């Protein structure tokens, strides 16, 4: 029998950001089943390629659950961070513990209680979700690791529209344009004063079609 390639082993999950984003959205929906007050994730693709030393640099289910804590805090009107969002306070920790995250140590001097980890009960509860998301992330990592500087990556990757901190062009129906960070645009529509329609990122529209 011929050896199975890595690409074949992960054939059931896409290595592209749009479908990886769908996997993230599904994992978020799994969290919502246990915590119905959690708002919808507006733009899961904004997490791909983003790095946050305060919330966790590595994209994982644990990082996603950390972000969900912020979502619950926002839904409750709780101020769970300070210092421009870096310091995670005890209100953040209280919600984190509700959702299956522990922080056994004293708060970090600069990031507070941000370094939370899944407790054993949460690991059991979300095991299928964790395993599926891990497969998707491994496939995505394998695909991006094979990329080289000689590869043609297309406008979305070149200009950072997958959700990093790079500003990209967003357009409205009348042709005006602004440059925005995709994750910021995902938080709420930015409306054109000329035509009254929201600005949209062309690359994102193409990926969704």
PDB file of N, CA, C and O in Angstrom, residues 16-28 44-45 48:
ATOM      1  N   UNK A  16      -7.538  26.451   3.135  1.00  0.00           N
ATOM      2  CA  UNK A  16      -7.698  27.854   2.774  1.00  0.00           C
ATOM      3  C   UNK A  16      -8.383  28.626   3.892  1.00  0.00           C
ATOM      4  O   UNK A  16      -9.221  28.079   4.612  1.00  0.00           O
ATOM      5  N   UNK A  17      -8.058  29.902   4.055  1.00  0.00           N
ATOM      6  CA  UNK A  17      -8.663  30.696   5.124  1.00  0.00           C
ATOM      7  C   UNK A  17     -10.188  30.692   5.152  1.00  0.00           C
ATOM      8  O   UNK A  17     -10.751  30.594   6.234  1.00  0.00           O
ATOM      9  N   UNK A  18     -10.920  30.807   4.008  1.00  0.00           N
ATOM     10  CA  UNK A  18     -12.382  30.838   4.104  1.00  0.00           C
ATOM     11  C   UNK A  18     -12.979  29.620   4.800  1.00  0.00           C
ATOM     12  O   UNK A  18     -13.898  29.743   5.605  1.00  0.00           O
ATOM     13  N   UNK A  19     -12.466  28.415   4.506  1.00  0.00           N
ATOM     14  CA  UNK A  19     -13.059  27.234   5.115  1.00  0.00           C
ATOM     15  C   UNK A  19     -12.501  26.997   6.507  1.00  0.00           C
ATOM     16  O   UNK A  19     -13.188  26.479   7.386  1.00  0.00           O
ATOM     17  N   UNK A  20     -11.267  27.379   6.762  1.00  0.00           N
ATOM     18  CA  UNK A  20     -10.762  27.353   8.124  1.00  0.00           C
ATOM     19  C   UNK A  20     -11.609  28.280   8.988  1.00  0.00           C
ATOM     20  O   UNK A  20     -11.927  27.976  10.142  1.00  0.00           O
ATOM     21  N   UNK A  21     -12.005  29.413   8.418  1.00  0.00           N
ATOM     22  CA  UNK A  21     -12.898  30.331   9.133  1.00  0.00           C
ATOM     23  C   UNK A  21     -14.223  29.658   9.442  1.00  0.00           C
ATOM     24  O   UNK A  21     -14.806  29.869  10.514  1.00  0.00           O
ATOM     25  N   UNK A  22     -14.711  28.827   8.525  1.00  0.00           N
ATOM     26  CA  UNK A  22     -15.957  28.097   8.773  1.00  0.00           C
ATOM     27  C   UNK A  22     -15.789  27.116   9.928  1.00  0.00           C
ATOM     28  O   UNK A  22     -16.709  26.921  10.728  1.00  0.00           O
ATOM     29  N   UNK A  23     -14.618  26.495  10.025  1.00  0.00           N
ATOM     30  CA  UNK A  23     -14.345  25.582  11.144  1.00  0.00           C
ATOM     31  C   UNK A  23     -14.338  26.359  12.464  1.00  0.00           C
ATOM     32  O   UNK A  23     -14.841  25.878  13.485  1.00  0.00           O
ATOM     33  N   UNK A  24     -13.757  27.548  12.445  1.00  0.00           N
ATOM     34  CA  UNK A  24     -13.757  28.386  13.639  1.00  0.00           C
ATOM     35  C   UNK A  24     -15.179  28.791  14.018  1.00  0.00           C
ATOM     36  O   UNK A  24     -15.542  28.795  15.197  1.00  0.00           O
ATOM     37  N   UNK A  25     -15.993  29.120  13.009  1.00  0.00           N
ATOM     38  CA  UNK A  25     -17.377  29.499  13.264  1.00  0.00           C
ATOM     39  C   UNK A  25     -18.160  28.332  13.868  1.00  0.00           C
ATOM     40  O   UNK A  25     -18.997  28.525  14.752  1.00  0.00           O
ATOM     41  N   UNK A  26     -17.886  27.114  13.389  1.00  0.00           N
ATOM     42  CA  UNK A  26     -18.565  25.940  13.929  1.00  0.00           C
ATOM     43  C   UNK A  26     -18.168  25.700  15.382  1.00  0.00           C
ATOM     44  O   UNK A  26     -19.002  25.380  16.230  1.00  0.00           O
ATOM     45  N   UNK A  27     -16.874  25.862  15.672  1.00  0.00           N
ATOM     46  CA  UNK A  27     -16.411  25.704  17.049  1.00  0.00           C
ATOM     47  C   UNK A  27     -17.059  26.751  17.955  1.00  0.00           C
ATOM     48  O   UNK A  27     -17.440  26.461  19.099  1.00  0.00           O
ATOM     49  N   UNK A  28     -17.197  27.963  17.434  1.00  0.00           N
ATOM     50  CA  UNK A  28     -17.850  29.042  18.200  1.00  0.00           C
ATOM     51  C   UNK A  28     -19.311  28.682  18.476  1.00  0.00           C
ATOM     52  O   UNK A  28     -19.818  28.893  19.591  1.00  0.00           O
ATOM     53  N   UNK A  44     -14.983  35.270  11.767  1.00  0.00           N
ATOM     54  CA  UNK A  44     -13.985  34.294  12.229  1.00  0.00           C
ATOM     55  C   UNK A  44     -12.674  34.356  11.467  1.00  0.00           C
ATOM     56  O   UNK A  44     -11.613  34.069  12.021  1.00  0.00           O
ATOM     57  N   UNK A  45     -12.734  34.789  10.186  1.00  0.00           N
ATOM     58  CA  UNK A  45     -11.501  34.876   9.404  1.00  0.00           C
ATOM     59  C   UNK A  45     -10.546  35.928   9.955  1.00  0.00           C
ATOM     60  O   UNK A  45      -9.348  35.911   9.659  1.00  0.00           O
ATOM     61  N   UNK A  48      -7.539  34.463  11.804  1.00  0.00           N
ATOM     62  CA  UNK A  48      -6.488  33.764  11.075  1.00  0.00           C
ATOM     63  C   UNK A  48      -5.370  34.754  10.769  1.00  0.00           C
ATOM     64  O   UNK A  48      -5.562  35.747  10.094  1.00  0.00           O
TER      65      UNK A  48
END
